[in-house]
mmCIF file of C-alpha atoms and ligand atoms in Angstrom:
data_model
loop_
_atom_site.group_PDB
_atom_site.id
_atom_site.type_symbol
_atom_site.label_atom_id
_atom_site.label_comp_id
_atom_site.label_asym_id
_atom_site.label_seq_id
_atom_site.Cartn_x
_atom_site.Cartn_y
_atom_site.Cartn_z
ATOM 1 C CA UNK A 1 0.000 0.000 0.000
ATOM 2 C CA UNK A 2 1.760 3.179 -1.161
ATOM 3 C CA UNK A 3 -0.445 5.520 0.937
ATOM 4 C CA UNK A 4 -0.574 6.079 4.694
ATOM 5 C CA UNK A 5 -3.471 8.489 5.002
ATOM 6 C CA UNK A 6 -6.479 8.372 2.710
ATOM 7 C CA UNK A 7 -9.513 10.649 2.535
ATOM 8 C CA UNK A 8 -12.433 9.628 0.337
ATOM 9 C CA UNK A 9 -15.261 12.032 -0.534
ATOM 10 C CA UNK A 10 -18.491 10.579 -1.894
ATOM 11 C CA UNK A 11 -21.529 12.203 -3.479
ATOM 12 C CA UNK A 12 -24.887 11.208 -4.869
ATOM 13 C CA UNK A 13 -23.300 9.279 -7.775
ATOM 14 C CA UNK A 14 -22.147 6.468 -5.481
ATOM 15 C CA UNK A 15 -25.728 5.763 -4.439
ATOM 16 C CA UNK A 16 -27.258 6.198 -7.915
ATOM 17 C CA UNK A 17 -26.915 2.512 -8.754
ATOM 18 C CA UNK A 18 -28.596 1.669 -5.439
ATOM 19 C CA UNK A 19 -31.706 3.458 -6.726
ATOM 20 C CA UNK A 20 -31.340 6.888 -5.093
ATOM 21 C CA UNK A 21 -31.705 9.766 -7.535
ATOM 22 C CA UNK A 22 -28.821 12.249 -7.878
ATOM 23 C CA UNK A 23 -29.479 15.970 -7.317
ATOM 24 C CA UNK A 24 -28.584 17.995 -10.375
ATOM 25 C CA UNK A 25 -30.834 16.881 -13.202
ATOM 26 C CA UNK A 26 -31.296 18.612 -16.545
ATOM 27 C CA UNK A 27 -34.489 20.392 -15.412
ATOM 28 C CA UNK A 28 -32.740 21.738 -12.277
ATOM 29 C CA UNK A 29 -35.391 20.224 -10.007
ATOM 30 C CA UNK A 30 -34.994 17.710 -7.154
ATOM 31 C CA UNK A 31 -37.839 15.244 -7.199
ATOM 32 C CA UNK A 32 -39.986 18.024 -8.770
ATOM 33 C CA UNK A 33 -39.060 20.747 -6.263
ATOM 34 C CA UNK A 34 -36.987 23.891 -6.592
ATOM 35 C CA UNK A 35 -33.838 23.794 -4.408
ATOM 36 C CA UNK A 36 -34.846 26.949 -2.530
ATOM 37 C CA UNK A 37 -38.167 25.356 -1.551
ATOM 38 C CA UNK A 38 -36.780 22.256 0.123
ATOM 39 C CA UNK A 39 -33.092 22.777 0.892
ATOM 40 C CA UNK A 40 -32.809 26.162 2.581
ATOM 41 C CA UNK A 41 -33.743 27.356 6.088
ATOM 42 C CA UNK A 42 -35.880 30.027 4.393
ATOM 43 C CA UNK A 43 -37.815 27.349 2.480
ATOM 44 C CA UNK A 44 -38.458 25.472 5.734
ATOM 45 C CA UNK A 45 -39.620 28.645 7.497
ATOM 46 C CA UNK A 46 -41.958 29.478 4.593
ATOM 47 C CA UNK A 47 -43.499 26.027 4.207
ATOM 48 C CA UNK A 48 -42.480 23.504 6.887
ATOM 49 C CA UNK A 49 -45.257 21.104 5.894
ATOM 50 C CA UNK A 50 -43.911 20.789 2.353
ATOM 51 C CA UNK A 51 -40.325 20.352 3.569
ATOM 52 C CA UNK A 52 -41.333 17.675 6.099
ATOM 53 C CA UNK A 53 -43.266 15.880 3.340
ATOM 54 C CA UNK A 54 -40.237 16.019 1.029
ATOM 55 C CA UNK A 55 -37.895 14.449 3.604
ATOM 56 C CA UNK A 56 -40.537 11.992 4.855
ATOM 57 C CA UNK A 57 -40.849 10.641 1.314
ATOM 58 C CA UNK A 58 -37.110 10.325 0.887
ATOM 59 C CA UNK A 59 -36.763 8.657 4.318
ATOM 60 C CA UNK A 60 -39.438 6.102 3.421
ATOM 61 C CA UNK A 61 -37.695 5.477 0.088
ATOM 62 C CA UNK A 62 -34.386 4.882 1.910
ATOM 63 C CA UNK A 63 -36.082 2.420 4.266
ATOM 64 C CA UNK A 64 -37.638 0.407 1.434
ATOM 65 C CA UNK A 65 -36.076 -3.034 0.911
ATOM 66 C CA UNK A 66 -35.234 -2.116 -2.708
ATOM 67 C CA UNK A 67 -32.560 0.357 -1.614
ATOM 68 C CA UNK A 68 -29.350 -1.441 -0.782
ATOM 69 C CA UNK A 69 -25.619 -0.634 -0.761
ATOM 70 C CA UNK A 70 -23.848 -1.478 -4.016
ATOM 71 C CA UNK A 71 -20.384 -2.772 -4.833
ATOM 72 C CA UNK A 72 -18.865 0.721 -4.550
ATOM 73 C CA UNK A 73 -20.028 1.209 -0.941
ATOM 74 C CA UNK A 74 -18.791 -2.286 -0.109
ATOM 75 C CA UNK A 75 -15.373 -1.690 -1.676
ATOM 76 C CA UNK A 76 -14.837 1.417 0.486
ATOM 77 C CA UNK A 77 -15.667 -0.553 3.632
ATOM 78 C CA UNK A 78 -13.140 -3.164 2.474
ATOM 79 C CA UNK A 79 -10.509 -0.469 2.014
ATOM 80 C CA UNK A 80 -11.130 0.936 5.495
ATOM 81 C CA UNK A 81 -10.871 -2.521 7.035
ATOM 82 C CA UNK A 82 -7.629 -3.320 5.177
ATOM 83 C CA UNK A 83 -6.075 -0.017 6.287
ATOM 84 C CA UNK A 84 -7.100 -0.604 9.882
ATOM 85 C CA UNK A 85 -4.745 -3.613 9.881
ATOM 86 C CA UNK A 86 -1.754 -1.484 8.853
ATOM 87 C CA UNK A 87 -0.184 0.253 11.813
ATOM 88 C CA UNK A 88 0.000 4.015 11.520
ATOM 89 C CA UNK A 89 -2.399 4.278 8.600
ATOM 90 C CA UNK A 90 -5.385 6.630 8.591
ATOM 91 C CA UNK A 91 -8.654 6.628 6.714
ATOM 92 C CA UNK A 92 -11.620 8.977 6.637
ATOM 93 C CA UNK A 93 -14.723 8.633 4.492
ATOM 94 C CA UNK A 94 -16.539 11.950 4.073
ATOM 95 C CA UNK A 95 -19.939 11.626 2.487
ATOM 96 C CA UNK A 96 -22.202 14.384 1.266
ATOM 97 C CA UNK A 97 -24.996 11.826 1.114
ATOM 98 C CA UNK A 98 -27.740 11.732 3.682
ATOM 99 C CA UNK A 99 -28.495 8.035 3.105
ATOM 100 C CA UNK A 100 -27.080 5.268 5.338
ATOM 101 C CA UNK A 101 -25.602 3.024 2.650
ATOM 102 C CA UNK A 102 -21.979 3.466 3.759
ATOM 103 C CA UNK A 103 -22.647 2.396 7.337
ATOM 104 C CA UNK A 104 -24.797 -0.489 6.111
ATOM 105 C CA UNK A 105 -21.720 -1.697 4.188
ATOM 106 C CA UNK A 106 -19.540 -1.580 7.290
ATOM 107 C CA UNK A 107 -17.832 1.840 6.984
ATOM 108 C CA UNK A 108 -17.086 3.272 10.428
ATOM 109 C CA UNK A 109 -14.607 6.139 9.976
ATOM 110 C CA UNK A 110 -17.397 8.132 8.388
ATOM 111 C CA UNK A 111 -18.548 11.743 8.436
ATOM 112 C CA UNK A 112 -21.981 12.744 7.100
ATOM 113 C CA UNK A 113 -21.111 16.355 6.345
ATOM 114 C CA UNK A 114 -24.604 17.204 5.013
ATOM 115 C CA UNK A 115 -26.510 15.358 7.740
ATOM 116 C CA UNK A 116 -28.548 12.167 7.843
ATOM 117 C CA UNK A 117 -32.065 11.338 6.700
ATOM 118 C CA UNK A 118 -32.559 8.936 9.609
ATOM 119 C CA UNK A 119 -31.988 11.634 12.210
ATOM 120 C CA UNK A 120 -34.025 14.606 13.384
ATOM 121 C CA UNK A 121 -32.769 17.575 15.349
ATOM 122 C CA UNK A 122 -34.297 19.807 17.992
ATOM 123 C CA UNK A 123 -33.924 23.433 16.909
ATOM 124 C CA UNK A 124 -33.984 24.523 20.544
ATOM 125 C CA UNK A 125 -31.270 22.279 21.991
ATOM 126 C CA UNK A 126 -29.532 20.976 18.828
ATOM 127 C CA UNK A 127 -29.860 17.405 20.159
ATOM 128 C CA UNK A 128 -30.264 14.715 17.487
ATOM 129 C CA UNK A 129 -32.510 11.657 17.632
ATOM 130 C CA UNK A 130 -32.932 8.637 15.379
ATOM 131 C CA UNK A 131 -36.069 8.677 13.276
ATOM 132 C CA UNK A 132 -37.605 6.083 10.993
ATOM 133 C CA UNK A 133 -41.184 7.356 10.920
ATOM 134 C CA UNK A 134 -42.625 10.481 9.301
ATOM 135 C CA UNK A 135 -41.922 13.799 10.980
ATOM 136 C CA UNK A 136 -44.624 16.455 11.296
ATOM 137 C CA UNK A 137 -45.212 19.884 12.774
ATOM 138 C CA UNK A 138 -47.185 18.488 15.707
ATOM 139 C CA UNK A 139 -44.473 16.081 16.832
ATOM 140 C CA UNK A 140 -43.167 16.814 20.304
ATOM 141 C CA UNK A 141 -39.476 16.873 20.860
ATOM 142 C CA UNK A 142 -38.057 14.374 23.376
ATOM 143 C CA UNK A 143 -35.815 16.956 25.014
ATOM 144 C CA UNK A 144 -37.834 20.153 25.258
ATOM 145 C CA UNK A 145 -41.247 18.473 24.929
ATOM 146 C CA UNK A 146 -42.543 21.202 22.636
ATOM 147 C CA UNK A 147 -44.276 20.672 19.295
ATOM 148 C CA UNK A 148 -42.798 22.322 16.188
ATOM 149 C CA UNK A 149 -39.169 22.290 17.324
ATOM 150 C CA UNK A 150 -38.051 19.298 15.279
ATOM 151 C CA UNK A 151 -36.472 19.487 11.842
ATOM 152 C CA UNK A 152 -34.723 17.015 9.551
ATOM 153 C CA UNK A 153 -31.025 16.654 10.472
ATOM 154 C CA UNK A 154 -29.976 17.932 7.047
ATOM 155 C CA UNK A 155 -27.504 20.685 6.188
ATOM 156 C CA UNK A 156 -29.301 23.132 3.940
ATOM 157 C CA UNK A 157 -27.756 25.841 1.764
ATOM 158 C CA UNK A 158 -26.346 28.654 3.861
ATOM 159 C CA UNK A 159 -25.783 26.358 6.859
ATOM 160 C CA UNK A 160 -22.420 25.144 8.109
ATOM 161 C CA UNK A 161 -21.612 21.545 7.125
ATOM 162 C CA UNK A 162 -20.923 19.137 9.986
ATOM 163 C CA UNK A 163 -17.575 17.988 11.433
ATOM 164 C CA UNK A 164 -15.564 20.475 9.364
ATOM 165 C CA UNK A 165 -12.735 20.489 11.900
ATOM 166 C CA UNK A 166 -12.227 16.721 11.623
ATOM 167 C CA UNK A 167 -12.466 16.880 7.822
ATOM 168 C CA UNK A 168 -9.987 19.721 7.423
ATOM 169 C CA UNK A 169 -7.535 18.033 9.781
ATOM 170 C CA UNK A 170 -7.692 14.818 7.733
ATOM 171 C CA UNK A 171 -7.319 16.736 4.446
ATOM 172 C CA UNK A 172 -4.226 18.495 5.741
ATOM 173 C CA UNK A 173 -2.587 15.128 6.567
ATOM 174 C CA UNK A 174 -3.684 12.903 3.690
ATOM 175 C CA UNK A 175 -1.437 11.600 0.928
ATOM 176 C CA UNK A 176 -4.327 10.311 -1.233
ATOM 177 C CA UNK A 177 -7.661 12.046 -1.831
ATOM 178 C CA UNK A 178 -10.343 10.268 -3.835
ATOM 179 C CA UNK A 179 -13.571 11.925 -4.964
ATOM 180 C CA UNK A 180 -16.372 9.607 -6.063
ATOM 181 C CA UNK A 181 -19.671 10.476 -7.770
ATOM 182 C CA UNK A 182 -19.930 14.151 -6.946
ATOM 183 C CA UNK A 183 -20.490 16.974 -9.422
ATOM 184 C CA UNK A 184 -18.254 19.413 -7.520
ATOM 185 C CA UNK A 185 -20.956 22.064 -7.554
ATOM 186 C CA UNK A 186 -21.444 22.471 -3.821
ATOM 187 C CA UNK A 187 -18.919 24.075 -1.483
ATOM 188 C CA UNK A 188 -17.032 23.523 0.762
ATOM 189 C CA UNK A 189 -16.865 19.875 -0.461
ATOM 190 C CA UNK A 190 -16.043 21.014 -4.001
ATOM 191 C CA UNK A 191 -12.832 22.606 -2.705
ATOM 192 C CA UNK A 192 -11.557 19.588 -0.735
ATOM 193 C CA UNK A 193 -9.402 18.240 -3.557
ATOM 194 C CA UNK A 194 -7.537 21.552 -3.721
ATOM 195 C CA UNK A 195 -6.922 21.526 0.043
ATOM 196 C CA UNK A 196 -5.618 17.951 -0.214
ATOM 197 C CA UNK A 197 -3.480 18.816 -3.209
ATOM 198 C CA UNK A 198 -2.021 21.825 -1.382
ATOM 199 C CA UNK A 199 -1.094 19.426 1.437
ATOM 200 C CA UNK A 200 0.823 17.278 -1.071
ATOM 201 C CA UNK A 201 -1.748 14.532 -1.657
ATOM 202 C CA UNK A 202 -2.383 12.751 -4.951
ATOM 203 C CA UNK A 203 -5.955 13.506 -6.067
ATOM 204 C CA UNK A 204 -8.137 11.068 -8.004
ATOM 205 C CA UNK A 205 -11.651 11.536 -9.361
ATOM 206 C CA UNK A 206 -13.986 8.620 -10.107
ATOM 207 C CA UNK A 207 -17.167 9.742 -11.868
ATOM 208 C CA UNK A 208 -19.591 8.685 -14.552
ATOM 209 C CA UNK A 209 -18.883 11.878 -16.524
ATOM 210 C CA UNK A 210 -16.374 14.693 -16.690
ATOM 211 C CA UNK A 211 -16.942 17.378 -14.049
ATOM 212 C CA UNK A 212 -14.373 19.935 -15.203
ATOM 213 C CA UNK A 213 -12.314 19.699 -11.990
ATOM 214 C CA UNK A 214 -8.544 19.248 -12.311
ATOM 215 C CA UNK A 215 -7.591 16.177 -10.320
ATOM 216 C CA UNK A 216 -4.229 14.434 -10.867
ATOM 217 C CA UNK A 217 -6.111 11.459 -12.274
ATOM 218 C CA UNK A 218 -9.629 10.955 -13.652
ATOM 219 C CA UNK A 219 -11.423 7.682 -14.265
ATOM 220 C CA UNK A 220 -14.849 7.616 -15.878
ATOM 221 C CA UNK A 221 -17.553 4.988 -15.508
ATOM 222 C CA UNK A 222 -20.161 3.705 -13.055
ATOM 223 C CA UNK A 223 -19.038 3.747 -9.423
ATOM 224 C CA UNK A 224 -20.054 0.102 -8.913
ATOM 225 C CA UNK A 225 -17.297 -0.870 -11.363
ATOM 226 C CA UNK A 226 -14.691 1.856 -10.884
ATOM 227 C CA UNK A 227 -14.510 1.807 -7.081
ATOM 228 C CA UNK A 228 -13.983 -1.958 -6.557
ATOM 229 C CA UNK A 229 -11.316 -1.946 -9.296
ATOM 230 C CA UNK A 230 -9.574 1.088 -7.780
ATOM 231 C CA UNK A 231 -9.642 -0.394 -4.274
ATOM 232 C CA UNK A 232 -8.266 -3.706 -5.547
ATOM 233 C CA UNK A 233 -5.384 -1.850 -7.204
ATOM 234 C CA UNK A 234 -4.635 -0.023 -3.964
ATOM 235 C CA UNK A 235 -4.637 -3.227 -1.963
ATOM 236 C CA UNK A 236 -2.375 -5.258 -4.254
HETATM 237 C C1 BJW B 1 -22.118 8.876 -11.000
HETATM 238 C C2 BJW B 1 -23.036 7.880 -11.212
HETATM 239 C C3 BJW B 1 -22.555 6.600 -11.116
HETATM 240 C C4 BJW B 1 -24.086 9.666 -11.435
HETATM 241 N N1 BJW B 1 -21.280 6.394 -10.836
HETATM 242 N N2 BJW B 1 -20.844 8.652 -10.721
HETATM 243 C C5 BJW B 1 -21.026 30.986 -4.381
HETATM 244 C C6 BJW B 1 -19.750 30.438 -4.582
HETATM 245 C C7 BJW B 1 -19.272 29.421 -3.763
HETATM 246 C C8 BJW B 1 -20.054 28.914 -2.733
HETATM 247 C C9 BJW B 1 -21.299 29.462 -2.555
HETATM 248 C C10 BJW B 1 -21.776 30.479 -3.360
HETATM 249 N N3 BJW B 1 -23.023 30.791 -2.935
HETATM 250 C C11 BJW B 1 -23.342 29.986 -1.898
HETATM 251 C C12 BJW B 1 -22.293 29.183 -1.652
HETATM 252 C C13 BJW B 1 -22.200 28.145 -0.603
HETATM 253 C C14 BJW B 1 -23.120 26.976 -0.902
HETATM 254 C C15 BJW B 1 -22.819 26.444 -2.306
HETATM 255 O O1 BJW B 1 -21.891 25.679 -2.517
HETATM 256 N N4 BJW B 1 -23.641 26.810 -3.271
HETATM 257 C C16 BJW B 1 -23.398 26.382 -4.649
HETATM 258 C C17 BJW B 1 -24.698 25.937 -5.261
HETATM 259 C C18 BJW B 1 -22.716 27.496 -5.385
HETATM 260 N N5 BJW B 1 -22.810 25.974 0.096
HETATM 261 C C19 BJW B 1 -23.399 25.980 1.272
HETATM 262 O O2 BJW B 1 -24.285 26.755 1.558
HETATM 263 C C20 BJW B 1 -22.892 24.974 2.291
HETATM 264 N N6 BJW B 1 -22.552 25.653 3.478
HETATM 265 C C21 BJW B 1 -21.543 26.540 3.506
HETATM 266 O O3 BJW B 1 -20.891 26.843 2.522
HETATM 267 O O4 BJW B 1 -21.330 27.053 4.756
HETATM 268 C C22 BJW B 1 -20.327 28.069 4.893
HETATM 269 C C23 BJW B 1 -18.948 27.543 5.158
HETATM 270 C C24 BJW B 1 -17.923 28.430 5.291
HETATM 271 C C25 BJW B 1 -16.639 27.989 5.517
HETATM 272 C C26 BJW B 1 -16.358 26.648 5.631
HETATM 273 C C27 BJW B 1 -17.361 25.770 5.515
HETATM 274 C C28 BJW B 1 -18.647 26.222 5.260
HETATM 275 C C29 BJW B 1 -23.965 23.969 2.638
HETATM 276 C C30 BJW B 1 -24.261 23.053 1.497
HETATM 277 C C31 BJW B 1 -25.400 22.127 1.849
HETATM 278 C C32 BJW B 1 -25.732 21.189 0.697
HETATM 279 N N7 BJW B 1 -26.848 20.406 1.016
HETATM 280 C C33 BJW B 1 -27.365 19.517 0.014
HETATM 281 C C34 BJW B 1 -28.807 19.195 0.372
HETATM 282 C C35 BJW B 1 -28.905 18.094 1.326
HETATM 283 C C36 BJW B 1 -30.319 17.813 1.575
HETATM 284 C C37 BJW B 1 -30.894 16.767 0.768
HETATM 285 O O5 BJW B 1 -30.265 15.738 0.541
HETATM 286 O O6 BJW B 1 -32.021 16.997 0.398
HETATM 287 O O7 BJW B 1 -26.551 18.351 -0.105
HETATM 288 S S1 BJW B 1 -27.333 20.176 -1.629
HETATM 289 C C38 BJW B 1 -27.027 18.691 -2.452
HETATM 290 O O8 BJW B 1 -25.785 18.847 -3.189
HETATM 291 C C39 BJW B 1 -26.791 17.654 -1.356
HETATM 292 C C40 BJW B 1 -25.542 16.997 -1.863
HETATM 293 O O9 BJW B 1 -24.869 16.383 -0.779
HETATM 294 C C41 BJW B 1 -24.778 18.101 -2.526
HETATM 295 C C42 BJW B 1 -23.752 17.644 -3.510
HETATM 296 O O10 BJW B 1 -24.325 17.028 -4.615
HETATM 297 P P1 BJW B 1 -23.596 15.826 -5.303
HETATM 298 O O11 BJW B 1 -23.456 14.716 -4.346
HETATM 299 O O12 BJW B 1 -22.361 16.298 -5.969
HETATM 300 O O13 BJW B 1 -24.707 15.359 -6.376
HETATM 301 P P2 BJW B 1 -24.952 15.850 -7.872
HETATM 302 O O14 BJW B 1 -26.282 15.355 -8.276
HETATM 303 O O15 BJW B 1 -24.655 17.252 -8.080
HETATM 304 O O16 BJW B 1 -23.840 15.048 -8.725
HETATM 305 C C43 BJW B 1 -23.895 13.646 -8.886
HETATM 306 C C44 BJW B 1 -22.617 13.227 -9.565
HETATM 307 O O17 BJW B 1 -22.609 11.819 -9.640
HETATM 308 C C45 BJW B 1 -22.491 13.736 -11.018
HETATM 309 O O18 BJW B 1 -21.183 14.251 -11.211
HETATM 310 C C46 BJW B 1 -22.686 12.477 -11.872
HETATM 311 O O19 BJW B 1 -21.895 12.484 -13.044
HETATM 312 C C47 BJW B 1 -22.213 11.415 -10.926
HETATM 313 N N8 BJW B 1 -22.829 10.121 -11.127
HETATM 314 N N9 BJW B 1 -24.284 8.506 -11.490
HETATM 315 C C48 BJW B 1 -20.458 7.496 -10.655
HETATM 316 N N10 BJW B 1 -23.376 5.554 -11.337
#
């Protein structure tokens, strides 16, 4: 293994072959909604019922038996496990995805920088709770016992992504940075490869299509094929 410290960033493309739709489609809509309606604090304040409905639907989709991790998620868990057996090596998987397919594959050194669909958060106390059912305006929070204080644990536009300190520390130390299935449209994640490169890391992009970003190496194709092949190369 030529690398001692690896950071992997994943985006919607890694879960596409598991049946979860990516974000940026040709019509600019997410599941028929404008971004401002469903992915900003202002959208939630204007129409919380609509926003709850949007995330309730996506949560139920994620919980359906049809949605399962694919070979790309599994390969990353394999990589983490292999590295854990090498003394002194470090691994961090940063996902922009709000699904749970990485943890279902066995990934543990994992940061959900844009939140998690299967969590809700109290806006009063910032405490998070697991959730598998639908969330509504009348639901009472377990900590403050008030209705209307709960929101999806999702990072919307204009909000600070989660665990940035841990991510930036890992980026500053890594010698390999791999970006998988992300369009590179959303910051700060879109700038991670430059931070890693500035720290001296080799940067590799695995994506279905060109994104226009300048990594040291680009490989194009479906994640379910590219990622297992890339991980096998690293481990031999
Ligand atoms: C395949 C494949 C297959 C398909 N195999 N590949 C102006 C300039 C710069 C920045 C800003 C600006 N104005 C505002 C900002 C900041 C803003 C931002 O970036 N806006 C841009 C739109 C310009 N960012 C923020 O507000 C963030 N917060 C922030 O910046 O805080 C301040 C800060 C300061 C200092 C330090 C740190 C922070 C918050 C961003 C929150 C994003 N949240 C969302 C919504 C989550 C809720 C939900 O899920 O509903 O997260 S947006 C959405 O985009 C979601 C995703 O995680 C994120 C990234 O999308 P992703 O994963 O790249 O998906 P797609 O669909 O775009 O791409 C899929 C890719 O897969 C494509 O490339 C395909 O080719 C590929 N693919 N099938 C391999 N089978």
